[in-house]
mmCIF file of C-alpha atoms and ligand atoms in Angstrom:
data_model
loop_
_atom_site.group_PDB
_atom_site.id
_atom_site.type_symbol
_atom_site.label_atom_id
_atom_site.label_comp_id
_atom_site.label_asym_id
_atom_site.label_seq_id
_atom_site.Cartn_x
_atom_site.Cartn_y
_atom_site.Cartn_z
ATOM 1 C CA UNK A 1 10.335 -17.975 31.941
ATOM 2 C CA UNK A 2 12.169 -20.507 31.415
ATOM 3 C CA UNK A 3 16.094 -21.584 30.951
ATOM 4 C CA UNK A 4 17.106 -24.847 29.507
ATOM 5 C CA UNK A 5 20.714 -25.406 28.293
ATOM 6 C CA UNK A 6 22.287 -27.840 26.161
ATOM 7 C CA UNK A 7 26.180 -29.050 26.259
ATOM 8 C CA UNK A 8 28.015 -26.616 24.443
ATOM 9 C CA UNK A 9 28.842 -24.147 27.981
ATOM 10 C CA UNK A 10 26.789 -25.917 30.755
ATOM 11 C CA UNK A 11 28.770 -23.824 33.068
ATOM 12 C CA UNK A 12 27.489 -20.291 31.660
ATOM 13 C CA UNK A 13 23.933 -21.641 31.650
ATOM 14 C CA UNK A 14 24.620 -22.576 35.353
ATOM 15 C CA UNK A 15 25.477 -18.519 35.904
ATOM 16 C CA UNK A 16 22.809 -17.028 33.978
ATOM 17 C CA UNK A 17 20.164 -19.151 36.057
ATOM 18 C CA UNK A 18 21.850 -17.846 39.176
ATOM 19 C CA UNK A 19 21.970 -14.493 37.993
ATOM 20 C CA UNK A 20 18.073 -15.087 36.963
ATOM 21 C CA UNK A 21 17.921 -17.059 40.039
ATOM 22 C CA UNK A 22 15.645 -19.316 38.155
ATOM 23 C CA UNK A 23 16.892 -23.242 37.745
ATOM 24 C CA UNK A 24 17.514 -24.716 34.728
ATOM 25 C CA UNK A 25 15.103 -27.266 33.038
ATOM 26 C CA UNK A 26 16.023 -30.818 33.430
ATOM 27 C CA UNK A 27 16.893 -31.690 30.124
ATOM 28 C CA UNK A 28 18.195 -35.307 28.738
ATOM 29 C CA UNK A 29 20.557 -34.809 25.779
ATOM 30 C CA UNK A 30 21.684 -38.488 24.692
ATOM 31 C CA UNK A 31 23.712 -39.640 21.688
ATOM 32 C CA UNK A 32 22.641 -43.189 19.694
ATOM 33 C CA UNK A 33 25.493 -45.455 18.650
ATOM 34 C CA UNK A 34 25.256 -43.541 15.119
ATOM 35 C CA UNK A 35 25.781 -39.774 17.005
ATOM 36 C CA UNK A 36 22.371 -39.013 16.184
ATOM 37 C CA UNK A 37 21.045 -36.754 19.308
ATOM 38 C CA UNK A 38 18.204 -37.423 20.932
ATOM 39 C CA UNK A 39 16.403 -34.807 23.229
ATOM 40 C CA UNK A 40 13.811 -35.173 25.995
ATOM 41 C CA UNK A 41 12.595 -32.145 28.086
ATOM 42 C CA UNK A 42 11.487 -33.280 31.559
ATOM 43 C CA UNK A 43 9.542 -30.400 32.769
ATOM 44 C CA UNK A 44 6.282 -29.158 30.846
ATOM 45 C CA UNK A 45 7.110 -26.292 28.685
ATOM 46 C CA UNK A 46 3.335 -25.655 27.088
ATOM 47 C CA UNK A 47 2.950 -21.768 27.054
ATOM 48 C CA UNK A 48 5.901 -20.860 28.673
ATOM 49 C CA UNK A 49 9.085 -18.324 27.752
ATOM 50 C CA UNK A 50 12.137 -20.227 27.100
ATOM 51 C CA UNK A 51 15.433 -19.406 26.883
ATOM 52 C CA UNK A 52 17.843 -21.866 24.886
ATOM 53 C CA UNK A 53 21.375 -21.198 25.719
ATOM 54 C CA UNK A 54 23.668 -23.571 23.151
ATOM 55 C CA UNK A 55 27.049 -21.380 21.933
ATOM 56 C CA UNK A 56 27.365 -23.440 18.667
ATOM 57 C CA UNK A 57 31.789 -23.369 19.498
ATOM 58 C CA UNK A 58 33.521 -26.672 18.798
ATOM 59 C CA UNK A 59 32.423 -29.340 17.420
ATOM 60 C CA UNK A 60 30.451 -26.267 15.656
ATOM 61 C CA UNK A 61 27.945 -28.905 13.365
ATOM 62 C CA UNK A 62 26.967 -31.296 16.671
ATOM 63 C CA UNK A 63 26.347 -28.190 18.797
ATOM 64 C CA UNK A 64 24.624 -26.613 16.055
ATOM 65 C CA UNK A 65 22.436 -30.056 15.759
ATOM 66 C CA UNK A 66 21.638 -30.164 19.173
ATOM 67 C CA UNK A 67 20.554 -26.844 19.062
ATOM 68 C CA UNK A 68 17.984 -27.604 15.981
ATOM 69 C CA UNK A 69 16.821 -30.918 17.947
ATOM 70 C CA UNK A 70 16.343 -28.933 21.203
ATOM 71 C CA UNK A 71 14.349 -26.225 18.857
ATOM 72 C CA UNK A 72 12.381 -28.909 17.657
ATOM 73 C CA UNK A 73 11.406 -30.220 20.412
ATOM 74 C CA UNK A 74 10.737 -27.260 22.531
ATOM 75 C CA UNK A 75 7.639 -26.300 19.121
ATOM 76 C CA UNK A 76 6.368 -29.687 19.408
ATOM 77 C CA UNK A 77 5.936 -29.447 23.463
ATOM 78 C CA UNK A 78 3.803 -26.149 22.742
ATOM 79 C CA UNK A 79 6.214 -23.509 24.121
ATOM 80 C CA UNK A 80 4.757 -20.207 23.777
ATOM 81 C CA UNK A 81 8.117 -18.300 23.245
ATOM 82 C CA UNK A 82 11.574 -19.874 22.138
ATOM 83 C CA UNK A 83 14.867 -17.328 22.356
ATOM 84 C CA UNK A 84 17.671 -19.222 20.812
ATOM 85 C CA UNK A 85 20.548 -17.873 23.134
ATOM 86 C CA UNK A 86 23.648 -17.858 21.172
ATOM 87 C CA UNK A 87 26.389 -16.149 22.832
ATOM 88 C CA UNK A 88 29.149 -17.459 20.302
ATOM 89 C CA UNK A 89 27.532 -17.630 16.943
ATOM 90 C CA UNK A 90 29.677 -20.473 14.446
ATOM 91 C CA UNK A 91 30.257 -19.994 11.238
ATOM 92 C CA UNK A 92 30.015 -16.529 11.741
ATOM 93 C CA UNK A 93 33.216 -15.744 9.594
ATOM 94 C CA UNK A 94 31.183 -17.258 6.269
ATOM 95 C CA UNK A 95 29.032 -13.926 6.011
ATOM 96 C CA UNK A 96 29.746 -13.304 2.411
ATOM 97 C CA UNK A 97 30.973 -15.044 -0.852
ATOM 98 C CA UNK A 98 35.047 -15.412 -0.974
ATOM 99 C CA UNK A 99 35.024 -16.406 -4.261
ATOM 100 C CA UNK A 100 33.389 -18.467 -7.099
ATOM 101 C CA UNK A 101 31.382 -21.570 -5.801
ATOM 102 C CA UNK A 102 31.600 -20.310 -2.376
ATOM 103 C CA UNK A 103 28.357 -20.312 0.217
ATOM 104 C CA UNK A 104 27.466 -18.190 2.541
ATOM 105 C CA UNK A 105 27.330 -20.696 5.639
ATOM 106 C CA UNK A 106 26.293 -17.572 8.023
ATOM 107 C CA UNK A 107 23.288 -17.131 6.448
ATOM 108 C CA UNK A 108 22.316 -20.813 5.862
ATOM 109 C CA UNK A 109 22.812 -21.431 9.743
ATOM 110 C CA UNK A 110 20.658 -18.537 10.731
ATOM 111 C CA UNK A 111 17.870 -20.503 8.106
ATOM 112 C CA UNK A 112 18.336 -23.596 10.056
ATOM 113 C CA UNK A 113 17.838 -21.560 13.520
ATOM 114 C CA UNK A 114 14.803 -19.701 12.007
ATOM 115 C CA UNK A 115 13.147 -22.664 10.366
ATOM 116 C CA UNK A 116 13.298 -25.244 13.705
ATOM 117 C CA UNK A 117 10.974 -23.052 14.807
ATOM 118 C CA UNK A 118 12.909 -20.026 17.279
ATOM 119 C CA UNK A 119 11.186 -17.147 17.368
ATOM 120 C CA UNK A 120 14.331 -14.675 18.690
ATOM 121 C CA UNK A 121 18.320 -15.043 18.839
ATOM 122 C CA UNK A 122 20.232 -13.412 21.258
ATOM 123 C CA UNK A 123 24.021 -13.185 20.863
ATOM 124 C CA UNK A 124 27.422 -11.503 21.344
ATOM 125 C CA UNK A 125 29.376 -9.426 19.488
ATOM 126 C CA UNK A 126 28.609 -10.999 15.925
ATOM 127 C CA UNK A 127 31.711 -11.262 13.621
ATOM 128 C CA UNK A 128 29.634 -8.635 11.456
ATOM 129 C CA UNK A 129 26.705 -6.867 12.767
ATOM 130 C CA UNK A 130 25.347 -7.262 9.709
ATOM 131 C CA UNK A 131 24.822 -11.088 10.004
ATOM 132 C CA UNK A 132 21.505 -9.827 12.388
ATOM 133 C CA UNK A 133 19.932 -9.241 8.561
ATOM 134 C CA UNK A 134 20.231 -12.848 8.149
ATOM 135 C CA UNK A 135 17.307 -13.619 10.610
ATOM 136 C CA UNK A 136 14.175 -12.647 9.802
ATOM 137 C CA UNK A 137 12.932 -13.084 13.728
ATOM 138 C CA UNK A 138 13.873 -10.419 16.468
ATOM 139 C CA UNK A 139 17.892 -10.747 17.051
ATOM 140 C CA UNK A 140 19.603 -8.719 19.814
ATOM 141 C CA UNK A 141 22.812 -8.582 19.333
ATOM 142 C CA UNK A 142 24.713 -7.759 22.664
ATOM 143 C CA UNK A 143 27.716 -5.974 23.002
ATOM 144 C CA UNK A 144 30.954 -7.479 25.659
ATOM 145 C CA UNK A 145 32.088 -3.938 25.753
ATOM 146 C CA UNK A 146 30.587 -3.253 29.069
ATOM 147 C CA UNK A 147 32.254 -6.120 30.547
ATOM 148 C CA UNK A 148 35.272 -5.277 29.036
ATOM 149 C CA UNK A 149 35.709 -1.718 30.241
ATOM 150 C CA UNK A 150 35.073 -2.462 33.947
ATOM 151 C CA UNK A 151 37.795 -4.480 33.925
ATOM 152 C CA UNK A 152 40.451 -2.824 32.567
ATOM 153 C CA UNK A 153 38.922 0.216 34.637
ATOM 154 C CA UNK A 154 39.892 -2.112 37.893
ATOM 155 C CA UNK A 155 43.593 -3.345 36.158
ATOM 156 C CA UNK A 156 44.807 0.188 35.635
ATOM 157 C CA UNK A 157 44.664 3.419 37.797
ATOM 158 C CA UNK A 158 43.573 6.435 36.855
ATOM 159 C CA UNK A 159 47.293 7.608 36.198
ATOM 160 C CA UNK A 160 47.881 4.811 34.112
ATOM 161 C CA UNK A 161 44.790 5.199 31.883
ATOM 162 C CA UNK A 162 46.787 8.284 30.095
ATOM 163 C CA UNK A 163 49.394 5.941 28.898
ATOM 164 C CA UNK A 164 46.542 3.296 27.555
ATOM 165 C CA UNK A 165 45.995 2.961 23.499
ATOM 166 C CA UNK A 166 43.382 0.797 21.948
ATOM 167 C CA UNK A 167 44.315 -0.689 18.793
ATOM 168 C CA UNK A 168 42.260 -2.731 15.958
ATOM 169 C CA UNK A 169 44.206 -5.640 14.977
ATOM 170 C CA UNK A 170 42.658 -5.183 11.330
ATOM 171 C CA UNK A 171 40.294 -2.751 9.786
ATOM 172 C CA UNK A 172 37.424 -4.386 10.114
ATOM 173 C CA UNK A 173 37.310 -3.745 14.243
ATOM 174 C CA UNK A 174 37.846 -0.146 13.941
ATOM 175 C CA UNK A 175 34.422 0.748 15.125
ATOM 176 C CA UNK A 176 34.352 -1.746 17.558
ATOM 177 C CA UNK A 177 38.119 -0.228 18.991
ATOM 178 C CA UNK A 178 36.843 3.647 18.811
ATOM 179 C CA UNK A 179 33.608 2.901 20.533
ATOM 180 C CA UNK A 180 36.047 1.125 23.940
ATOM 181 C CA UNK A 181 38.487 3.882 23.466
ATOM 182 C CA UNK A 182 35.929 6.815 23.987
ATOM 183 C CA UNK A 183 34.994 5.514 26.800
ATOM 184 C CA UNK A 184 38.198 6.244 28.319
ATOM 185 C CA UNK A 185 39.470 9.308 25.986
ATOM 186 C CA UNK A 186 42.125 7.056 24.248
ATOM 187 C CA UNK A 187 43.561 7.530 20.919
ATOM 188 C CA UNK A 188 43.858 4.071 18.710
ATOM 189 C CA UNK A 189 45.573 2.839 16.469
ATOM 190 C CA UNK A 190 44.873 0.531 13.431
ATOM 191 C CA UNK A 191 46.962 -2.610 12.371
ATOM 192 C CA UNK A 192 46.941 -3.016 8.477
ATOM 193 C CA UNK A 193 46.523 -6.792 8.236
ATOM 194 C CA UNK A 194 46.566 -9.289 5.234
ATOM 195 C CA UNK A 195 46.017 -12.506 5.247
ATOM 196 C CA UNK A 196 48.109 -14.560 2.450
ATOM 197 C CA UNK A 197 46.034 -17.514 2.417
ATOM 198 C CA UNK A 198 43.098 -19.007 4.900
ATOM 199 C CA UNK A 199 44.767 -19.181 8.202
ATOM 200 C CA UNK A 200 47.528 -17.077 8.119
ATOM 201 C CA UNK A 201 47.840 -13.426 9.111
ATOM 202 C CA UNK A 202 50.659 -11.070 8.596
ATOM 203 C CA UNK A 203 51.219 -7.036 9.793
ATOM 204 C CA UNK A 204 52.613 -4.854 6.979
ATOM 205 C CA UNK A 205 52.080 -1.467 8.451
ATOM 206 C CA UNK A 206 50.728 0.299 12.227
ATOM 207 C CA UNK A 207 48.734 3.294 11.206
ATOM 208 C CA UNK A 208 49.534 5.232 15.225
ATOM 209 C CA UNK A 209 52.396 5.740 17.267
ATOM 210 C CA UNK A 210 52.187 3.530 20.165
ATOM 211 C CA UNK A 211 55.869 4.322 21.375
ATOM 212 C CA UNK A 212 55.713 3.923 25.096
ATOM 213 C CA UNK A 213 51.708 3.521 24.923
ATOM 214 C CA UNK A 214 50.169 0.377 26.809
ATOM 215 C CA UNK A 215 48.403 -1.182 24.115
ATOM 216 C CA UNK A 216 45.090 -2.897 24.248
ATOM 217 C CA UNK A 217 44.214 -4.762 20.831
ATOM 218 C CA UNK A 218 40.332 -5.699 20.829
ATOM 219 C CA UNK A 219 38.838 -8.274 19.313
ATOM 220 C CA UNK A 220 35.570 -10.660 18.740
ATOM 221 C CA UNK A 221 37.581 -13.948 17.824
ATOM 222 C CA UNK A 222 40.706 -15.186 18.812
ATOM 223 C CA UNK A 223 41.303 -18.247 16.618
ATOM 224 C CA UNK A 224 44.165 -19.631 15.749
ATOM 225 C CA UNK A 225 46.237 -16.942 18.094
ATOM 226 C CA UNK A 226 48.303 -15.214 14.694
ATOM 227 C CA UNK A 227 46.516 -12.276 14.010
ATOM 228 C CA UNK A 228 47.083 -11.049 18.104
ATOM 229 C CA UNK A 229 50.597 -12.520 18.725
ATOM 230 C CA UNK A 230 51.939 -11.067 14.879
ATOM 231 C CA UNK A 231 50.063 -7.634 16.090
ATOM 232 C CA UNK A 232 51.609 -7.923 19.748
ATOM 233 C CA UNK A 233 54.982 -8.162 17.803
ATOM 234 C CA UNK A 234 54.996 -5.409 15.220
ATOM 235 C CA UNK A 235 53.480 -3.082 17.927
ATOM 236 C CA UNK A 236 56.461 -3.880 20.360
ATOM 237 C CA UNK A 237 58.630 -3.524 17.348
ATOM 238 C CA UNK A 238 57.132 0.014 17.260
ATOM 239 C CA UNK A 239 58.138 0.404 21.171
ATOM 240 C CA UNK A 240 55.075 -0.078 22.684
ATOM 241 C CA UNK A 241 55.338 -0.567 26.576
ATOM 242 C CA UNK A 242 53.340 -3.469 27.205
ATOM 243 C CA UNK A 243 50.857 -5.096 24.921
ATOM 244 C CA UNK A 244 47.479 -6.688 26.372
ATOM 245 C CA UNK A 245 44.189 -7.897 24.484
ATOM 246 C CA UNK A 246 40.693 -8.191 25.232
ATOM 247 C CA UNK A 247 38.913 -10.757 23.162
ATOM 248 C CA UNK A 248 34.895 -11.712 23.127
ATOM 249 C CA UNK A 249 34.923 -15.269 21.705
ATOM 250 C CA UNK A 250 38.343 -17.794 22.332
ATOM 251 C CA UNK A 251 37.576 -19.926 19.649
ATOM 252 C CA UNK A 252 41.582 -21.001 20.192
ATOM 253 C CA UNK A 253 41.856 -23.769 17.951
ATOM 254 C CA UNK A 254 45.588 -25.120 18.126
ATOM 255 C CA UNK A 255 48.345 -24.022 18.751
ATOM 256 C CA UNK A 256 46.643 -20.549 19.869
ATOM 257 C CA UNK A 257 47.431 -21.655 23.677
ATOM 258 C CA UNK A 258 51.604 -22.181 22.976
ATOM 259 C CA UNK A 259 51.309 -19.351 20.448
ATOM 260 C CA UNK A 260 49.815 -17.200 23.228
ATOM 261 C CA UNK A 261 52.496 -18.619 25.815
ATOM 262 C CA UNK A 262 55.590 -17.717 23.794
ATOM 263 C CA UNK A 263 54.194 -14.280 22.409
ATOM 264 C CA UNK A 264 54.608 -10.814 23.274
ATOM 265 C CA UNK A 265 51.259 -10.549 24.740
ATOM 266 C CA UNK A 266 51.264 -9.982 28.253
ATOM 267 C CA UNK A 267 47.669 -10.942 28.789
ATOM 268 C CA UNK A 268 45.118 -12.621 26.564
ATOM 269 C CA UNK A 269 41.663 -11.939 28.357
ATOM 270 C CA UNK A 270 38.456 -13.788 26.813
ATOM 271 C CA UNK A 271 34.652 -14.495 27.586
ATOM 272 C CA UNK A 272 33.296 -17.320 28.583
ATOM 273 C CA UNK A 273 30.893 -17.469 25.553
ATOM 274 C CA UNK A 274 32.722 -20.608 24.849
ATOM 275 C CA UNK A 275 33.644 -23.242 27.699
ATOM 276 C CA UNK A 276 37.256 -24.010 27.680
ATOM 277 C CA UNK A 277 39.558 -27.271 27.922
ATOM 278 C CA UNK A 278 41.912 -27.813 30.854
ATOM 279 C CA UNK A 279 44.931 -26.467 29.069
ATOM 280 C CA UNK A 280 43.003 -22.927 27.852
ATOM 281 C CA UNK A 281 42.305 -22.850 31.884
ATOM 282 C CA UNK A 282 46.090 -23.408 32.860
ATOM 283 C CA UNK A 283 47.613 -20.945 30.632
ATOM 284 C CA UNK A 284 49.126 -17.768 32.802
ATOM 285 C CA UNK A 285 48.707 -15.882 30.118
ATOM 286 C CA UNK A 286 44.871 -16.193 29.356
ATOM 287 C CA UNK A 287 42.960 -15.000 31.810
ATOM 288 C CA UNK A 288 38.510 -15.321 31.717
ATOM 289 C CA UNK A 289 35.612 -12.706 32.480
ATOM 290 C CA UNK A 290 32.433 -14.066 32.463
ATOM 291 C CA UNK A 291 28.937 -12.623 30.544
ATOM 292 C CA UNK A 292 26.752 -14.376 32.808
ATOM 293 C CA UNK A 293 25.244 -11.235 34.167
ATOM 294 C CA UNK A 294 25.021 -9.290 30.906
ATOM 295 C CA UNK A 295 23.247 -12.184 29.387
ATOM 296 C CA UNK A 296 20.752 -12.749 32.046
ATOM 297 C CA UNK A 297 20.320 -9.060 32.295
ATOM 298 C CA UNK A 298 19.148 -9.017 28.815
ATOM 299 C CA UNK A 299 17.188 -12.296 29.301
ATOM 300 C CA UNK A 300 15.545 -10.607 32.241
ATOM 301 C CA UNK A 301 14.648 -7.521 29.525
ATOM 302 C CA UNK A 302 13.669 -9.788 26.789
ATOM 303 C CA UNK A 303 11.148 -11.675 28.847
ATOM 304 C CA UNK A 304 9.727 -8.686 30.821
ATOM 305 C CA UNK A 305 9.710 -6.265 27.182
ATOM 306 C CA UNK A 306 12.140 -3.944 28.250
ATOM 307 C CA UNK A 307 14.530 -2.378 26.037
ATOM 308 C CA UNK A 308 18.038 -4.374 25.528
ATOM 309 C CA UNK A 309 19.720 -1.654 24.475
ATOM 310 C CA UNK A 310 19.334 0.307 27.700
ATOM 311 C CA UNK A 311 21.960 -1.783 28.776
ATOM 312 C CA UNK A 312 24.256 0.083 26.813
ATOM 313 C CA UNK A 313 23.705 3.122 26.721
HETATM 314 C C1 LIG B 401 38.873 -11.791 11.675
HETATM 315 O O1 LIG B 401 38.324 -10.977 10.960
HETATM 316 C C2 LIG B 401 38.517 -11.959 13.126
HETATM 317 O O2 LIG B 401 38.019 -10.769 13.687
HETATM 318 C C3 LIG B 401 39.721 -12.423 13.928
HETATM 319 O O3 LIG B 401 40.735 -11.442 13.834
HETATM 320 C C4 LIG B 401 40.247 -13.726 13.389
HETATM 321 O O4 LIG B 401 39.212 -14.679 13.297
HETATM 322 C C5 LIG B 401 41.336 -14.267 14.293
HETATM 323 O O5 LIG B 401 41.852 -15.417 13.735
HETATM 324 P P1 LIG B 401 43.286 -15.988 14.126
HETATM 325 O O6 LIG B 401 43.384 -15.956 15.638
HETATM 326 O O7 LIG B 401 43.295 -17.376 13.560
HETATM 327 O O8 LIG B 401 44.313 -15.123 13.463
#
């Protein structure tokens, strides 16, 4: 096998190859005065298994690019195998028509993927499981609920669990939130969310009681920051204790970091499926777990044909 990353989250590529303990391909990625990318692989590739790892996170089209190129050039140096490793899938959120004249930029990207030539995605906790349909290659979508639960298992004590309450911040993560709750014999509870217009998010009801609960409000994006901190509010309003989220992919587009800051969340805690800036690093408030080992424990399946979903079960 082989791992090659390109620039999108050089630092999780760096912790799946230790977890793999296999180094990563010596790779030039260069720009031309235009931004066009240019790729050259320095290592022979012919026959071999490779693993691409390229989050397509902001800027969402040049990582996506460099992905294609990188596909492109990994079919035309005769690799045997190529496993486009996409821990935070972009564009994601355009899985369906939102009105007239509208695409469907999920699918389109997961053409683009398919048609440079990779023969299997793997990713993390999709925006809609059903965006796995899209690809007509092998897709394994992974789950960050395993990394989740071990550490909230470490943050609270047994005692403590009782008082824990997992909460969807909008109806679409109910399954997600009841799956993470079992595991611990929560309840949950559901926050009915609109969204006026692209961008903004507002609470109108909590379907629960969370008085004196410590909430945890899951997530697979945290964005622009107002769908957690407006939740984090209306369930403190409701007298929740404390109020703490757990979040796959921190897109955090601005001002999600000062929004976080002056909120009523007491902790923000995110994956590392997307590399962060200085200022997502300084923030007290957000705090990182990393999906190194879960993705180079699948990569380790993938490559020897084991199942993927053993890890989960
Ligand atoms: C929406 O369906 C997603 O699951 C997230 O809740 C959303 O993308 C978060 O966006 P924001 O942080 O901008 O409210």
């Amino acid at each position: 096998m082989k791992l090659i990353s390109g620039t999108s989250n050089v630092e999780l590529a760096r912790g799946i190859a230790d977890v793999l303990d296999v180094p990563l391909t010596s790779v030039d990625i260069e720009r031309f005065r235009d931004q066009e990318i240019f790729i050259k692989i320095n290592e022979n590739v012919r026959g071999e298994d490779i693993f691409l790892i390229q989050p397509t996170s902001a800027p969402a089209n040049d990582h996506l690019m460099e992905l294609l190129v990188m596909i492109d050039a990994l079919v035309r140096a005769s690799a045997k195998r190529i496993t486009a490793v996409v821990p935070y899938y972009g564009y994601a959120r355009q899985d369906r028509k939102t009105g007239g004249r509208t695409p469907i930029s999920a699918k389109l990207v997961a053409n683009l993927i398919s048609k440079a030539g990779a023969d299997r995605v793997l990713t993390i906790d999709l925006h809609a499981g059903q965006i796995q349909g899209f690809f007509d290659i092998p897709t394994d979508n992974l789950f960050g609920q395993p990394v989740f639960e071990t550490d909230i298992r470490d943050l609270f004590s047994s005692a403590d669990r009782d008082q824990l309450m997992f909460v969807s911040p909008d109806t679409g993560g109910v399954v997600r939130t009841r799956s993470l709750a079992k595991r611990f014999g929560a309840d949950i509870a559901i926050v009915d969310k609109r969204r006026p217009k692209a961008g903004e998010a507002e609470v109108m009801n909590i379907i629960g009681d969370v008085a004196g609960r410590s909430c945890i409000l899951l997530d697979d994006i945290i964005d622009s920051g107002g769908t957690l901190c407006n939740a984090a509010k209306a369930l403190k309003d409701q007298g929740a204790n404390s109020v703490s989220a757990y979040i796959t992919h921190g897109v955090l587009s601005d001002p999600a970091v000062e929004r976080i800051s002056n909120s009523e969340l007491k902790e923000v805690v995110i994956t590392d499926t997307i590399a962060q800036p200085e200022k997502v690093k300084k923030c007290e408030r957000i705090r990182e777990v990393s999906v190194a080992k879960l993705l180079g424990e699948a990569i380790r399946r993938i490559a020897n044909d084991e199942s993927v979903s053993k890890l989960f079960g």
